[in-house]
Coordinates of C-alpha atoms and ligand atoms in Angstrom, one line a residue:
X236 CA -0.3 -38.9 1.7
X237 CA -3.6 -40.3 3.0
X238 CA -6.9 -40.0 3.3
X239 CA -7.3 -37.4 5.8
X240 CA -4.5 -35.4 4.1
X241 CA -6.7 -35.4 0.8
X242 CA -9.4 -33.6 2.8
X243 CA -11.3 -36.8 3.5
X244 CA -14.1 -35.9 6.4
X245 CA -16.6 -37.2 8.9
X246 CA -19.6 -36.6 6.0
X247 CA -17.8 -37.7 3.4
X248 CA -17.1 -41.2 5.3
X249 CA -21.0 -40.9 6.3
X250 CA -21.9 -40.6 2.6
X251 CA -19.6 -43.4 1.8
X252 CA -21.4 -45.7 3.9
X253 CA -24.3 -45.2 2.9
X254 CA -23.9 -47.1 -0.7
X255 CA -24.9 -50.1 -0.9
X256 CA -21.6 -51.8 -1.6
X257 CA -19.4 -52.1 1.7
X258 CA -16.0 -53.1 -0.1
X259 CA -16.0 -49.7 -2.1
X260 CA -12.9 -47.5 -1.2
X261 CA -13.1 -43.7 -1.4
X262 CA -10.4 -42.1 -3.7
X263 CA -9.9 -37.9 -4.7
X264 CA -9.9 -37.6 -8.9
X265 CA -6.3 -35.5 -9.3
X266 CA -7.2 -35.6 -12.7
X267 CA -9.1 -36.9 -15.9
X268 CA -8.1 -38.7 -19.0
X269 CA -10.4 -39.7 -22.0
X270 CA -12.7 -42.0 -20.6
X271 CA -10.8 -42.5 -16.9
X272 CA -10.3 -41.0 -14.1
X273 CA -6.5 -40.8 -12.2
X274 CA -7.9 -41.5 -9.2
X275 CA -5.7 -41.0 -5.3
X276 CA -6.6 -43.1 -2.5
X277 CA -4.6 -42.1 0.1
X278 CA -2.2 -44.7 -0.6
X279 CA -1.5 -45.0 -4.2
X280 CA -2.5 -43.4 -7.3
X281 CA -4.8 -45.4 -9.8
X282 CA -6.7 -45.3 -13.1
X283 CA -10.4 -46.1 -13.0
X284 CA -13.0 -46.0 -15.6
X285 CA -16.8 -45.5 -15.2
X286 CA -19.0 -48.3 -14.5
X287 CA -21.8 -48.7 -17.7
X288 CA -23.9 -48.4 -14.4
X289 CA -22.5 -44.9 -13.7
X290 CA -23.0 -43.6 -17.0
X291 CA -25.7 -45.1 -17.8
X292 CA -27.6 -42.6 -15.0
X293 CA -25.5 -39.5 -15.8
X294 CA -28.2 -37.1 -17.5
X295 CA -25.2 -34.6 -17.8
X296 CA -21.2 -33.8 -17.3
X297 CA -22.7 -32.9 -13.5
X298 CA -23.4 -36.4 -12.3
X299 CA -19.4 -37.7 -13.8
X300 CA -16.4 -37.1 -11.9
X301 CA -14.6 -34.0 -11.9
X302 CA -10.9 -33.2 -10.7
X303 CA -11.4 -32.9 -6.6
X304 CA -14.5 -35.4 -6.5
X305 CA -14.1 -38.0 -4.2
X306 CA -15.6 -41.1 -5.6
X307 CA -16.0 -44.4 -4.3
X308 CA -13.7 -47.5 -6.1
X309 CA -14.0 -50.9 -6.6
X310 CA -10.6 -52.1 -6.7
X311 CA -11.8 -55.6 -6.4
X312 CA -9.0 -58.6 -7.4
X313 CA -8.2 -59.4 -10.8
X314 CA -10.3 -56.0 -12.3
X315 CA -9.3 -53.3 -13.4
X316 CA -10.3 -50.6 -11.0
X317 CA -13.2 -48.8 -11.8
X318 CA -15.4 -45.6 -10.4
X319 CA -18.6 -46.7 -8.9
X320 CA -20.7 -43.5 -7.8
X321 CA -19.4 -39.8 -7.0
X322 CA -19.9 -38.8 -3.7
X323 CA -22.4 -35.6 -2.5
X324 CA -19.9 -32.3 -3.5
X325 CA -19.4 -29.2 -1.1
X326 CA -18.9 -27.0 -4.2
X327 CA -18.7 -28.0 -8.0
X328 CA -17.2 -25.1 -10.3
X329 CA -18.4 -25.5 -13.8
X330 CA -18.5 -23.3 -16.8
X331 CA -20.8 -23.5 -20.5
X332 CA -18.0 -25.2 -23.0
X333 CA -17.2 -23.2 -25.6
X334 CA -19.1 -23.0 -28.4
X335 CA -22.7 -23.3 -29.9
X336 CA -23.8 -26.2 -28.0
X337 CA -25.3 -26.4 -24.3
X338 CA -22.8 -28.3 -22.7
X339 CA -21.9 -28.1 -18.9
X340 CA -18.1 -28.7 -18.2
X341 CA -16.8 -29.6 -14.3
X342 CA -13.9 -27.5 -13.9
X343 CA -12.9 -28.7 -10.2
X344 CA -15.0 -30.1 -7.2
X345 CA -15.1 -29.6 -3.3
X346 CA -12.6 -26.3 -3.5
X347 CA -13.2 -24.0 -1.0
X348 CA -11.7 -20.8 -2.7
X349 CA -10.8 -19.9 -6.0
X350 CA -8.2 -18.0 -6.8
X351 CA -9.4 -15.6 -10.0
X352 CA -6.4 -14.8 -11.5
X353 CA -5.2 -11.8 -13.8
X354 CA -2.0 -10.5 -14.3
X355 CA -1.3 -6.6 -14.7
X356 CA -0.5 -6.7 -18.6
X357 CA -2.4 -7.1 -21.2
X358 CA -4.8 -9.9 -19.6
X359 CA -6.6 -6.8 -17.5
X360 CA -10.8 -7.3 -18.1
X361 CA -13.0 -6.5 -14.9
X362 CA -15.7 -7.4 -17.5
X363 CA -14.1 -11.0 -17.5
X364 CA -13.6 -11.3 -14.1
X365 CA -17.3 -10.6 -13.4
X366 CA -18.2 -13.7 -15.1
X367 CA -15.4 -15.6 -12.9
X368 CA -17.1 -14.0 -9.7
X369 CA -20.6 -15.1 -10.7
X370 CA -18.9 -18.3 -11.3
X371 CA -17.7 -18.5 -8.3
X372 CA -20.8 -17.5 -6.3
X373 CA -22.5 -19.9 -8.1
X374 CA -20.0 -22.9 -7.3
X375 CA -20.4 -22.3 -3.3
X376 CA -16.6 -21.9 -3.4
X377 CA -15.1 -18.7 -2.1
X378 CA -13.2 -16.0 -4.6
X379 CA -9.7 -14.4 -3.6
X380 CA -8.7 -12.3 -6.8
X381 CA -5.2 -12.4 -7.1
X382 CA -3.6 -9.4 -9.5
X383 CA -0.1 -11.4 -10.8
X384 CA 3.1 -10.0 -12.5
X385 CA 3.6 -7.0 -9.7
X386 CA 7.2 -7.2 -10.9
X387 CA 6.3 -5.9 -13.9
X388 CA 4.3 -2.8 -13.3
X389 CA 4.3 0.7 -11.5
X390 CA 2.7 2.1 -8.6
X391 CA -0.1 4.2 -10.6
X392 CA -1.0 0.4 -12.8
X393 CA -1.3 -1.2 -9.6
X394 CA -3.4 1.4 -7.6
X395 CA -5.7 1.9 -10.9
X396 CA -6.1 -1.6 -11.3
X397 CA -6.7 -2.3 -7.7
X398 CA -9.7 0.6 -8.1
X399 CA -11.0 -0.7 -10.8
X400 CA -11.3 -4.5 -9.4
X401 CA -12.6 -3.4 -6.3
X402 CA -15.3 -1.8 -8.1
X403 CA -16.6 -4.9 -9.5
X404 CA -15.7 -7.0 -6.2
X405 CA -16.0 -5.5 -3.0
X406 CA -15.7 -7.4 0.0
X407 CA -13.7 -10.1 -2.1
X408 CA -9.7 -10.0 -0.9
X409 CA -7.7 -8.8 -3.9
X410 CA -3.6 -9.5 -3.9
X411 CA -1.0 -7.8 -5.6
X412 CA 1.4 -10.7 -6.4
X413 CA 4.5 -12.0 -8.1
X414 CA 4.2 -15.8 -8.8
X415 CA 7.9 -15.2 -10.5
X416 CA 9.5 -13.2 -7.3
X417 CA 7.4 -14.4 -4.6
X418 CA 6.2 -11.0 -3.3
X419 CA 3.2 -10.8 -1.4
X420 CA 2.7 -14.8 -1.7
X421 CA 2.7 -14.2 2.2
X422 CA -1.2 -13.1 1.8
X423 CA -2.0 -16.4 0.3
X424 CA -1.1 -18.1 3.4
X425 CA -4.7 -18.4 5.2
X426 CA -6.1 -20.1 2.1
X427 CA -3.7 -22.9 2.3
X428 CA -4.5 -24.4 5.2
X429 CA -4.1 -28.1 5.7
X430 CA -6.8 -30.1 4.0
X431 CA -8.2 -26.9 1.9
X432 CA -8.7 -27.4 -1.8
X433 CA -8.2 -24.4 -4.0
X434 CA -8.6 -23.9 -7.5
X435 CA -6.4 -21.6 -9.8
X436 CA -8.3 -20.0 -12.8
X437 CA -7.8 -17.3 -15.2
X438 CA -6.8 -16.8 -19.0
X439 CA -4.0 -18.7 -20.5
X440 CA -0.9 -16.7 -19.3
X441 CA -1.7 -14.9 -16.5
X442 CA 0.9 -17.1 -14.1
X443 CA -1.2 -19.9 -12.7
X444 CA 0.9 -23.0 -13.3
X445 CA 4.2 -20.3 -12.6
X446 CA 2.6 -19.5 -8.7
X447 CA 1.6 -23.6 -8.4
X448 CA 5.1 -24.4 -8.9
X449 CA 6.1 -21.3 -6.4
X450 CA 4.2 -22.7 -4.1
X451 CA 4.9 -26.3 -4.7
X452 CA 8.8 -24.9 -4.5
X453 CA 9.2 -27.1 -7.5
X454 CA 8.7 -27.3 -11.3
X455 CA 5.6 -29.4 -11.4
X456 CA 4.3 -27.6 -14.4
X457 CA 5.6 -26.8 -17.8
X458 CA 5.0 -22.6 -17.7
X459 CA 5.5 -20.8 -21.4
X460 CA 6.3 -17.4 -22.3
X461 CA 3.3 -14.9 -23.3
X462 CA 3.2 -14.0 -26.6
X463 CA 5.0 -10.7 -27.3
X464 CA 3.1 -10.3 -30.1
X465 CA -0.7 -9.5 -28.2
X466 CA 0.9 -10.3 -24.8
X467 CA -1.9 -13.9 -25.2
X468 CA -0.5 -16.6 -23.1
X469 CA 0.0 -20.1 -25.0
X470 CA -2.2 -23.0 -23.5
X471 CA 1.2 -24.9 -21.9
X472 CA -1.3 -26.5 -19.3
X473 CA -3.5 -29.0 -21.4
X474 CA -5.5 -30.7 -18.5
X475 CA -6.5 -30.1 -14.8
X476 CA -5.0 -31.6 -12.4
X477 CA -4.5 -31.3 -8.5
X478 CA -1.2 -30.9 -6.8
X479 CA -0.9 -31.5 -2.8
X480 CA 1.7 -28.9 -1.2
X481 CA 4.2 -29.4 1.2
X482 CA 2.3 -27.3 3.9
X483 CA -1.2 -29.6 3.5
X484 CA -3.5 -27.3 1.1
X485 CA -4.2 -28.9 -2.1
X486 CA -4.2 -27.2 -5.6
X487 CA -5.8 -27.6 -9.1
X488 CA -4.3 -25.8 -11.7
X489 CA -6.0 -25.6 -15.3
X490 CA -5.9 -24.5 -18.6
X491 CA -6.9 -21.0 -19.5
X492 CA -10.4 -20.9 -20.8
X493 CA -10.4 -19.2 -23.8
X494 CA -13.9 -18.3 -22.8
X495 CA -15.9 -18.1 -19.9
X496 CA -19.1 -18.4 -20.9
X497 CA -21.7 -18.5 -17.2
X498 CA -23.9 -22.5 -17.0
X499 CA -26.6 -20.8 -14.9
X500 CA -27.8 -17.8 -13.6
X501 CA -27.2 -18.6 -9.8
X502 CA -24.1 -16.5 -8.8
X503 CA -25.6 -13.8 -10.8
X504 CA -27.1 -11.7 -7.5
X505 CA -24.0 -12.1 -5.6
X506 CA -21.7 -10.9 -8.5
X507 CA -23.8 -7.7 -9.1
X508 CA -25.5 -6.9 -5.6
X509 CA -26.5 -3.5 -6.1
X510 CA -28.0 -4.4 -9.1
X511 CA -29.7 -8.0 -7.6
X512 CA -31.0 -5.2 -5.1
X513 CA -32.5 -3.1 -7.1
X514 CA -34.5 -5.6 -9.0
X515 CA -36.4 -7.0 -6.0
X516 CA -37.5 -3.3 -5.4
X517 CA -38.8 -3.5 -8.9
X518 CA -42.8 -3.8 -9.0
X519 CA -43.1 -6.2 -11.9
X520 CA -42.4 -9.5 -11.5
X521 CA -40.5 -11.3 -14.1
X522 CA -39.3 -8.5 -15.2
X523 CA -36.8 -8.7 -17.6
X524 CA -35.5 -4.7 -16.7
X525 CA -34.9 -3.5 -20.2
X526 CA -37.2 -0.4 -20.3
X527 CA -40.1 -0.8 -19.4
X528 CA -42.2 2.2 -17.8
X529 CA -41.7 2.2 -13.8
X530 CA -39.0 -0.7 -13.5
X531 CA -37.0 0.1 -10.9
X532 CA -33.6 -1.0 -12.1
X533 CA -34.5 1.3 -15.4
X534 CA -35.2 4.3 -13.6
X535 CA -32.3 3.5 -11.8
X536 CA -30.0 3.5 -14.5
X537 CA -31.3 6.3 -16.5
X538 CA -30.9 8.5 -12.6
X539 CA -27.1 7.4 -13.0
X540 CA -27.2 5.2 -9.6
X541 CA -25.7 2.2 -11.5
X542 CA -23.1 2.0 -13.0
X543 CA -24.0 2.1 -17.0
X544 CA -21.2 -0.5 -17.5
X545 CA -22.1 -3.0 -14.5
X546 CA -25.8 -2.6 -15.9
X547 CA -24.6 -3.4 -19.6
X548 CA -23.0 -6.3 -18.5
X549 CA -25.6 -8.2 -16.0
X550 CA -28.0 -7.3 -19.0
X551 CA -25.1 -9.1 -21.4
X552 CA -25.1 -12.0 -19.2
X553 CA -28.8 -12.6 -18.0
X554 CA -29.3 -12.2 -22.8
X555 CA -26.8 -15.4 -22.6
X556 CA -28.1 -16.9 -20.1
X557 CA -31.5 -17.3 -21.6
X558 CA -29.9 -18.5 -25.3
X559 CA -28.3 -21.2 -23.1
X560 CA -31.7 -21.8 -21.5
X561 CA -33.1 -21.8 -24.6
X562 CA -31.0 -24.2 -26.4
X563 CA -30.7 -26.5 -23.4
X564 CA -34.8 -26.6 -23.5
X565 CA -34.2 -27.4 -27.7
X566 CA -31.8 -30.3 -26.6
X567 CA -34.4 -31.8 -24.0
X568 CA -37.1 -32.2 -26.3
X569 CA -35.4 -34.1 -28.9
Ligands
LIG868 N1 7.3 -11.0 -14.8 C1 6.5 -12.0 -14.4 N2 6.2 -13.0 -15.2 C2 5.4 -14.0 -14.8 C3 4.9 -13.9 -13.5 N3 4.1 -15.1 -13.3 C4 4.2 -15.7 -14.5 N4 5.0 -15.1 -15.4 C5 5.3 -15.5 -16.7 O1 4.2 -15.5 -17.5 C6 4.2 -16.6 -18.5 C7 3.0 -17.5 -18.4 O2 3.0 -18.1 -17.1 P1 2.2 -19.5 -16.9 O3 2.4 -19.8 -15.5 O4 2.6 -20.5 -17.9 O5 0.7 -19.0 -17.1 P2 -0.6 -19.9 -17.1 O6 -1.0 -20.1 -18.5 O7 -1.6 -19.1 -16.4 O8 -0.3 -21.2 -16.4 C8 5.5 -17.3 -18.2 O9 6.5 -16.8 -19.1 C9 5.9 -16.9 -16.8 O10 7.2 -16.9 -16.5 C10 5.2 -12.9 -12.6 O11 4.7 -12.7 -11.5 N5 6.0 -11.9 -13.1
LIG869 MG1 -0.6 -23.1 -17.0
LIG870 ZN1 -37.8 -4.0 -13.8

């Protein structure tokens, strides 16, 4: 392992040296631990805590590490290590933690696709995966939907499925794998490139950490059996972490989310284009498209050119989107 093998670039050495403190060393964050960071440099693995400096100018989650930042150290002699600024991301993935609060969570940094994972049984939602492709979008990583546990279903699941995905996603790739036989891992192979970071996400069960260990051709993560009982997966993987593989790319695996609630509205028009479309052709501005006598996306809807259940659920979204708004404005002015 070095640097370079990390994914370190021209821009991110740039960046580097543009901090005022020459002796800094860059480092990749492989993973996070309650209050430190386990932090590669190319050379060895280390733990490093947060300067007081560092969090004393983070406003929010955003400006701390993440699992794929590459931060700059101060591994100076006789102290123990510790992270001194984050450096400018490529893409950040984050989510709204769960819950009534309006708290941002970094899921992984500078990936360049993520793999949105669902397996074939009972984890099926194209409503869910909406909410990982507007994630996505919004992150400025790539999405490649990967449809797990082929072994374990017919032709007619798969090709219904597949129709059904590719309703919500065109013009994403969408897989048909088996993390657990290895078919059709063969498609994966121009997203794991040497020096490309990907991310694997999806509910708890669907086969992430089983395809990371495929992939890594060893057992680098505990994997657990679905529940038989509502076919739920059991949350084996407890933190994110990132795994290098043999042939260069580099892989953060992560717990399922129990939900995926959206942190802003930005990957929104990407996730639903014909609907993003139809709203610039609507005459009233701000409008919030919910009725309203000659809005476009209305008339649109009621003429059955959208889909009802595409409109219900941008209109589900954009309703969350504002209560996070509105609580996040609540928060500020305390
Ligand atoms: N039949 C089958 N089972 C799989 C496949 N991938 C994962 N599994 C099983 O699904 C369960 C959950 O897998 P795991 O990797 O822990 O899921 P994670 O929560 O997404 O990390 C385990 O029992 C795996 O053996 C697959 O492609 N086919
Ligand atoms: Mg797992
Ligand atoms: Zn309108």
């Amino acid at each position: 392992m070095n640097l370079k093998t990390l994914g370190w670039n021209p821009e991110l050495q740039r960046a580097l040296a543009e901090l005022e403190e020459r002796r800094w060393i860059p480092g990749r964050v492989v993973a996070e631990h309650r209050g430190a960071w386990r932090v590669h440099t190319g050379e060895r693995e280390l733990l490093a805590r947060a300067t007081g400096r560092l969090r004393h100018k983070s406003s929010s989650p955003l400006d701390l590490p993440g699992v794929g930042d590459w931060v700059a150290l101060n591994t100076g002699k006789n102290r123990r290590p510790t992270v001194e600024a984050v450096l400018p991301r490529r893409s950040v993935f984050v989510r709204k933690v769960a819950g009534l609060h309006a708290k941002v969570q970094v899921v992984a940094a500078n990936i360049d696709h993520a793999f949105l994972m669902m397996s074939l049984d009972g984890d099926f939602n194209v409503r869910r995966l909406e909410r990982y492709l507007a994630a996505t979008w919004e992150s400025g990583a790539v999405p490649v939907i990967l449809l797990n546990k082929l072994d374990q279903s017919d032709s007619a699941e798969r090709d219904e499925a597949l129709k059904l995905v590719e309703e919500v996603a065109a013009g994403t790739p969408i897989l048909g794998i088996s993390a657990k036989t290895g078919e059709g891992l063969e498609g994966l192979a121009p997203f794991l490139d040497a020096q490309q970071t990907i991310c694997l996400l999806g509910s708890s069960g669907v086969g992430k950490s089983t395809l990371l260990n495929k992939l890594k051709g060893a057992q680098v993560q505990v994997t657990a059996e679905v529940r038989d009982k509502d076919g739920k997966g059991r949350h084996t993987t407890t933190h994110r972490e990132l795994f290098a593989l043999e042939g260069g790319a580099l892989v953060v695996d992560t717990p399922g989310m129990r939900e995926m609630r959206l942190w802003s509205s930005a990957g929104l028009a990407d996730a639903f284009p014909e609907i993003a479309d139809l709203a610039d052709t609507c005459k009233y501005r701000d409008c919030h498209h919910t009725g309203d006598e000659g809005c476009a996306v209305d008339a649109a809807v009621s003429a059955g050119r959208v889909e009802a259940e595409r409109w219900e659920a941008w209109l589900k979204l954009t309703k969350e989107l504002q209560e996070i708004e509105a609580l996040r404005s609540k928060y500020k002015r305390r």
